mmCIF file of C-alpha atoms in Angstrom:
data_model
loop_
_atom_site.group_PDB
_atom_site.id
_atom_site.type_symbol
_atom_site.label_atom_id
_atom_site.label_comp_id
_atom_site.label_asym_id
_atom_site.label_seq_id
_atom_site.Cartn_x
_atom_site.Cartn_y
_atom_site.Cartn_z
ATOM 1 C CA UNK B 111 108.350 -16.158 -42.075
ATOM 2 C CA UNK B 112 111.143 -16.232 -44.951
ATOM 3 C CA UNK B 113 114.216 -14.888 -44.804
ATOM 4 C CA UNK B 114 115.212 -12.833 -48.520
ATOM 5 C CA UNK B 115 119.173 -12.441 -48.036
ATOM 6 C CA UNK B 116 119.072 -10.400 -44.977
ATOM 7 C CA UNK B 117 116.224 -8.763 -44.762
ATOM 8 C CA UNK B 118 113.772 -11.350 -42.312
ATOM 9 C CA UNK B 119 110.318 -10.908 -44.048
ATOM 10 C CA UNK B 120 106.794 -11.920 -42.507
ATOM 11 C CA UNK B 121 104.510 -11.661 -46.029
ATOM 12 C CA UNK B 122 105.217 -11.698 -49.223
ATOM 13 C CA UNK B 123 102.289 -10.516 -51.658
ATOM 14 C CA UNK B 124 102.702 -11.638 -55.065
ATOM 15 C CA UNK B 125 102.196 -8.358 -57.196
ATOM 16 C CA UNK B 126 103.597 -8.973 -60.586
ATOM 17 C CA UNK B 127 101.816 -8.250 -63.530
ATOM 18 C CA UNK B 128 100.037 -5.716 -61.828
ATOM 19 C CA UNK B 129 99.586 -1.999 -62.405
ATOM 20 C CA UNK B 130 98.900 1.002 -60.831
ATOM 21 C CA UNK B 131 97.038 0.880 -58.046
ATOM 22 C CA UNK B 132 97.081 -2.554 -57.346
ATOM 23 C CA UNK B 133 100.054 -2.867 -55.201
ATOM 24 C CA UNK B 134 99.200 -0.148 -53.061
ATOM 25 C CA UNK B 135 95.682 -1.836 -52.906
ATOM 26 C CA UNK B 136 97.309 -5.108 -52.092
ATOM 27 C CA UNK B 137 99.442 -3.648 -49.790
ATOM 28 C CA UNK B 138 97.035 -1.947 -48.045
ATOM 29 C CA UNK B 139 95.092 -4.819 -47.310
ATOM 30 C CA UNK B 140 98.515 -7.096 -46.455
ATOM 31 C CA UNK B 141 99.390 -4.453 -43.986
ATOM 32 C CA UNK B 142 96.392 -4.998 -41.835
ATOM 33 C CA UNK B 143 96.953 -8.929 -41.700
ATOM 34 C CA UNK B 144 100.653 -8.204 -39.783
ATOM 35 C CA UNK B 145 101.624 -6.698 -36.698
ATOM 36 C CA UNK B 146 103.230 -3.919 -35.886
ATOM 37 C CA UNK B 147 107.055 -4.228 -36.610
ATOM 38 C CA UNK B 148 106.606 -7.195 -39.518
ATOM 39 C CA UNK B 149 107.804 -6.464 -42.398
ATOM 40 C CA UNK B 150 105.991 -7.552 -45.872
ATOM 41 C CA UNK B 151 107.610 -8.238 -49.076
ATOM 42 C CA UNK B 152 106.193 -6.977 -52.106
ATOM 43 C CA UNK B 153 106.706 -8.308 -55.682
ATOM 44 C CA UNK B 154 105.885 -6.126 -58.435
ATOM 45 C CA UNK B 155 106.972 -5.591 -62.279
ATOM 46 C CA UNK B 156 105.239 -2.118 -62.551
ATOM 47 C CA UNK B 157 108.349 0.249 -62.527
ATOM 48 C CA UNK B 158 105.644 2.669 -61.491
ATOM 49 C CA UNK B 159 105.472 0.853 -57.853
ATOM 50 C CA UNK B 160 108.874 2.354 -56.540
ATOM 51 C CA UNK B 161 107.807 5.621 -56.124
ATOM 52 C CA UNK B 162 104.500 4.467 -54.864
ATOM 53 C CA UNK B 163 105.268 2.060 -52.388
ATOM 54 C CA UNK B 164 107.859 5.086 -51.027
ATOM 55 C CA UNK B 165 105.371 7.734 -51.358
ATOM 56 C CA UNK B 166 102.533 5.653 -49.779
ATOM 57 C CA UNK B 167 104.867 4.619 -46.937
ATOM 58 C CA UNK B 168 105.796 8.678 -46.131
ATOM 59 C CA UNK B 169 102.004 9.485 -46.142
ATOM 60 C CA UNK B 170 101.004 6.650 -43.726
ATOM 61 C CA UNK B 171 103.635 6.653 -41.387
ATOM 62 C CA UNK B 172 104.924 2.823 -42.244
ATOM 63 C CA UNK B 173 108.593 2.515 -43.385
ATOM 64 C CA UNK B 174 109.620 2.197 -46.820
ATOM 65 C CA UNK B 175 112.842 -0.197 -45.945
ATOM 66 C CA UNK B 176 114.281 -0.291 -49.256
ATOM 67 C CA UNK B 177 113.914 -1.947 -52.810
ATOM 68 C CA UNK B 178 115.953 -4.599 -54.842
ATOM 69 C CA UNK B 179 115.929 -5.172 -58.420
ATOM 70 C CA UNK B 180 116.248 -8.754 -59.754
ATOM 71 C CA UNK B 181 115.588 -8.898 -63.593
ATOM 72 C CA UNK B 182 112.324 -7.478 -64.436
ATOM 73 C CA UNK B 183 110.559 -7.765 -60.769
ATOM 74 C CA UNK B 184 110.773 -4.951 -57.865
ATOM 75 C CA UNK B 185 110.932 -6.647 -54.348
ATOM 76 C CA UNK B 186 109.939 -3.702 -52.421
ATOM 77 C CA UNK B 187 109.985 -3.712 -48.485
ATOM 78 C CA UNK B 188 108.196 -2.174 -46.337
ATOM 79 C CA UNK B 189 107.787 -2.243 -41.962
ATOM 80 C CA UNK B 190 104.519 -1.668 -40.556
ATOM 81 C CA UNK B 191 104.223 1.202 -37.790
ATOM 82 C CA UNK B 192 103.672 1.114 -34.350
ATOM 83 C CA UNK B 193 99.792 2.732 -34.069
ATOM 84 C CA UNK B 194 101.202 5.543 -32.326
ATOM 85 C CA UNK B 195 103.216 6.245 -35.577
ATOM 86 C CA UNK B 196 100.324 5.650 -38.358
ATOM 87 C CA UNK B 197 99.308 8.329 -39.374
ATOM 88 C CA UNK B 198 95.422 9.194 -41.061
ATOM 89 C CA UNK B 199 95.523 8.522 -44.689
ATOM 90 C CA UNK B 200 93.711 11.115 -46.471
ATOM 91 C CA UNK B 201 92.879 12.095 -49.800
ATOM 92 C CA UNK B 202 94.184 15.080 -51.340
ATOM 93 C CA UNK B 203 91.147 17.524 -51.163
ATOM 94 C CA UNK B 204 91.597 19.001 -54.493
ATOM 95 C CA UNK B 205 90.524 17.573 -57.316
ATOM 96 C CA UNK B 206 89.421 17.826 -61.121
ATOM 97 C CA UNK B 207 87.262 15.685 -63.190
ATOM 98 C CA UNK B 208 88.925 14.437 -66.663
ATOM 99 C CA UNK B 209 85.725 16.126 -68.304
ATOM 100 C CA UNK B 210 86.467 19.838 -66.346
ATOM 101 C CA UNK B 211 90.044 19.413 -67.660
ATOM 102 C CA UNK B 212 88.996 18.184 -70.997
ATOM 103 C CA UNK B 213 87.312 21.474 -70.785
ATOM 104 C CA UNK B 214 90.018 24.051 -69.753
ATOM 105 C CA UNK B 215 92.343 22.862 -72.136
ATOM 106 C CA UNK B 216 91.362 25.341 -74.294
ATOM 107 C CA UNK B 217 93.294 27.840 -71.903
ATOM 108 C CA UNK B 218 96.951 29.442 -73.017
ATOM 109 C CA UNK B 219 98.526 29.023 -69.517
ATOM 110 C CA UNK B 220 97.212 25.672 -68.321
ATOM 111 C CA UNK B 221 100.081 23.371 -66.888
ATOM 112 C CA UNK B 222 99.387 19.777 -66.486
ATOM 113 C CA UNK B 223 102.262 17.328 -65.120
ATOM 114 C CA UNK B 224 102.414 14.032 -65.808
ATOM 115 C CA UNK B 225 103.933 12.025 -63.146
ATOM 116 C CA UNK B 226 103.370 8.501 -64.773
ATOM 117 C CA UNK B 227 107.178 6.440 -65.480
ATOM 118 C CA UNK B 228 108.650 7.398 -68.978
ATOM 119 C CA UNK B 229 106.833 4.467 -70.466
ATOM 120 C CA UNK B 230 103.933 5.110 -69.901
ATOM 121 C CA UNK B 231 103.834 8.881 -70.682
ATOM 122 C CA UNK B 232 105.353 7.878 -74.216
ATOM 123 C CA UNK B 233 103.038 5.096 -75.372
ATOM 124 C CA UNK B 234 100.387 7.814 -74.276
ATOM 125 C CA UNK B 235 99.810 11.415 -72.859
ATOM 126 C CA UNK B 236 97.697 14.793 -72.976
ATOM 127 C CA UNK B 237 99.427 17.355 -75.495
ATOM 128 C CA UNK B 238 101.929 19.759 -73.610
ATOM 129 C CA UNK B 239 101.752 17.982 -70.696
ATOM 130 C CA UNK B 240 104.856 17.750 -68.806
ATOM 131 C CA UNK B 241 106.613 14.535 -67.906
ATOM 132 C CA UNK B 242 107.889 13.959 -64.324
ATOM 133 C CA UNK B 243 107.747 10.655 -62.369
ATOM 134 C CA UNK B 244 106.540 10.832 -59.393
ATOM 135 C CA UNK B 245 109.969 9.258 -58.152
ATOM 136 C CA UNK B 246 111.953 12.031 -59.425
ATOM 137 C CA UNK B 247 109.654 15.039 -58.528
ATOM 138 C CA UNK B 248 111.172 16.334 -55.258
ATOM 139 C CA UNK B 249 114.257 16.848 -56.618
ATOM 140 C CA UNK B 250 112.729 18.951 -60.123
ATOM 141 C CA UNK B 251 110.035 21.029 -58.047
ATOM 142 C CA UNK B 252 112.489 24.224 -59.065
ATOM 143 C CA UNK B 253 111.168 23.757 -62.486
ATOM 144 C CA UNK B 254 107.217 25.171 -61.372
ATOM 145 C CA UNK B 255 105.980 28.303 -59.801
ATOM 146 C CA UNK B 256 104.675 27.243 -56.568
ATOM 147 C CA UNK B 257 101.274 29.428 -57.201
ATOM 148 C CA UNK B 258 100.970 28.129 -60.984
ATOM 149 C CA UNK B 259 97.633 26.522 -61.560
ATOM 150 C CA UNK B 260 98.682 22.726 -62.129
ATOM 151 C CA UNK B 261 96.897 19.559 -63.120
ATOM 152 C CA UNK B 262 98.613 16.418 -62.087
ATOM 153 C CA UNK B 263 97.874 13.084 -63.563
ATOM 154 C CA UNK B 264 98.389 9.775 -64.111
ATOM 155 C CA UNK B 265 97.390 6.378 -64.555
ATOM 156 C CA UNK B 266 94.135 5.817 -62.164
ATOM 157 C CA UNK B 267 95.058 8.728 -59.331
ATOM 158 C CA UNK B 268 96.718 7.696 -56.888
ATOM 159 C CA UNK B 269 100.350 8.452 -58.314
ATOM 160 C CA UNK B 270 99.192 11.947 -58.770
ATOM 161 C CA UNK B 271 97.409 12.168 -55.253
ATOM 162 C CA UNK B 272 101.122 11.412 -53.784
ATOM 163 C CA UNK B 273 102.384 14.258 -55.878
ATOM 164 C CA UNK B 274 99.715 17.006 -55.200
ATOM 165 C CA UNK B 275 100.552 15.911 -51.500
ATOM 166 C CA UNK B 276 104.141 16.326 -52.223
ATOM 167 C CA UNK B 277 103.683 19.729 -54.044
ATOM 168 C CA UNK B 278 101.600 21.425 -51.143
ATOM 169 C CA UNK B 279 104.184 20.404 -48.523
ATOM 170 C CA UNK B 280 106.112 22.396 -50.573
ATOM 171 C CA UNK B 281 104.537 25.602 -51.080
ATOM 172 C CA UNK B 282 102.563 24.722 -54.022
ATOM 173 C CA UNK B 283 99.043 26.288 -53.883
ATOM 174 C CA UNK B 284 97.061 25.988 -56.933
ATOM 175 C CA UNK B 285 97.340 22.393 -56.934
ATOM 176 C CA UNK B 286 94.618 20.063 -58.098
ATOM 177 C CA UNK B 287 94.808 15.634 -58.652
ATOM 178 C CA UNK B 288 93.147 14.667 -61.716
ATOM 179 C CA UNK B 289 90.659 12.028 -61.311
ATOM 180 C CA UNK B 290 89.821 9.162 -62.664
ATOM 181 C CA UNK B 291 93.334 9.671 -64.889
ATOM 182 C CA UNK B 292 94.820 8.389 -67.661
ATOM 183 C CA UNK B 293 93.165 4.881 -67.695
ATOM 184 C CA UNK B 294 90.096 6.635 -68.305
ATOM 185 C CA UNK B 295 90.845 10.013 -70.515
ATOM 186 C CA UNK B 296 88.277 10.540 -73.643
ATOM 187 C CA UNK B 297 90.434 13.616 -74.791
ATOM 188 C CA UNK B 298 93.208 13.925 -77.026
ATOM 189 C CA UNK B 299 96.132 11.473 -76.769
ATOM 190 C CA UNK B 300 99.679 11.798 -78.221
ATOM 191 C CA UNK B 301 102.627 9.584 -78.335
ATOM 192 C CA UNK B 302 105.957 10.421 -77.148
#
């Protein structure tokens, strides 16, 4: 067990380098090697893994204890639940194929957010979709119709599954994760 300035850590899982979903995968795993209570460090460089680590931890019923910043590396940490407070990890039941959206794209009203970081949307993304990290959503969900038709993305799925989660807490209905994502998109591509 090390101690990181105050915070009294029981793992640390090496993450750097890695993107999206690999340090939810890792943590995943790392969560059932500690008991109840321990907390585990996680070290990533994928900006990308703040809003997942936080949104993972809200769907699973672990806590999200905080994050610091130390150059170019996220040290995120995170307390595992008591089993009475874990709660079933599901996937979001709604879903689209890349192909079936490659497909509707054709439509005049389709809406397709993007919750990817900044980065990532600019070095890549499907025309007229909309940009907003997953970190940030919450607090823009004003800027959608809660029964608009919308097509989240991003990188590999899991990002977006967070969000569609997020979105139908929230009243929003037509909601569907786009699957496999970004990493594997054949359509049309264009640069921020």
């Amino acid at each position: 067990m090390g101690a990181h300035g105050s915070i009294a850590v029981d793992l640390t899982l090496d993450c750097k380098g890695l993107a999206c979903p690999m340090p939810i995968v890792k943590t995943k795993k790392a969560m059932e090697q500690i008991q109840p209570g321990q907390v585990v460090e996680v070290q990533a460089t994928d900006r990308g893994s703040l809003a997942d680590m936080k949104g993972w931890a809200n769907t699973t019923g672990h806590h999200y204890l905080g994050t610091r910043e130390v150059g170019e590396v996220l040290y995120h940490y995170l307390r595992k639940a008591n089993p009475v407070e874990v709660k079933e990890e599901a996937a979001f039941p709604h879903t689209i194929s890349n192909d079936e959206l490659l497909a509707r794209m054709n439509q005049p009203s389709i809406a397709i957010l993007d919750v990817r970081e900044p980065a990532e949307y600019a070095f890549g993304h499907i025309p007229g979709a909309v940009s907003i990290p997953l970190g940030v959503l919450l607090e823009r969900l004003s800027e959608w119709k809660p029964n608009e038709e919308l097509y989240v993305i991003c990188r590999s799925g899991t990002r977006s599954d967070l969000a569609c989660r997020l979105l139908a807490e929230n009243g929003f209905t037509q909601v569907k994760n786009v699957v496999p994502g970004m990493a594997e998109w054949t359509g049309p591509i264009e640069q921020a």
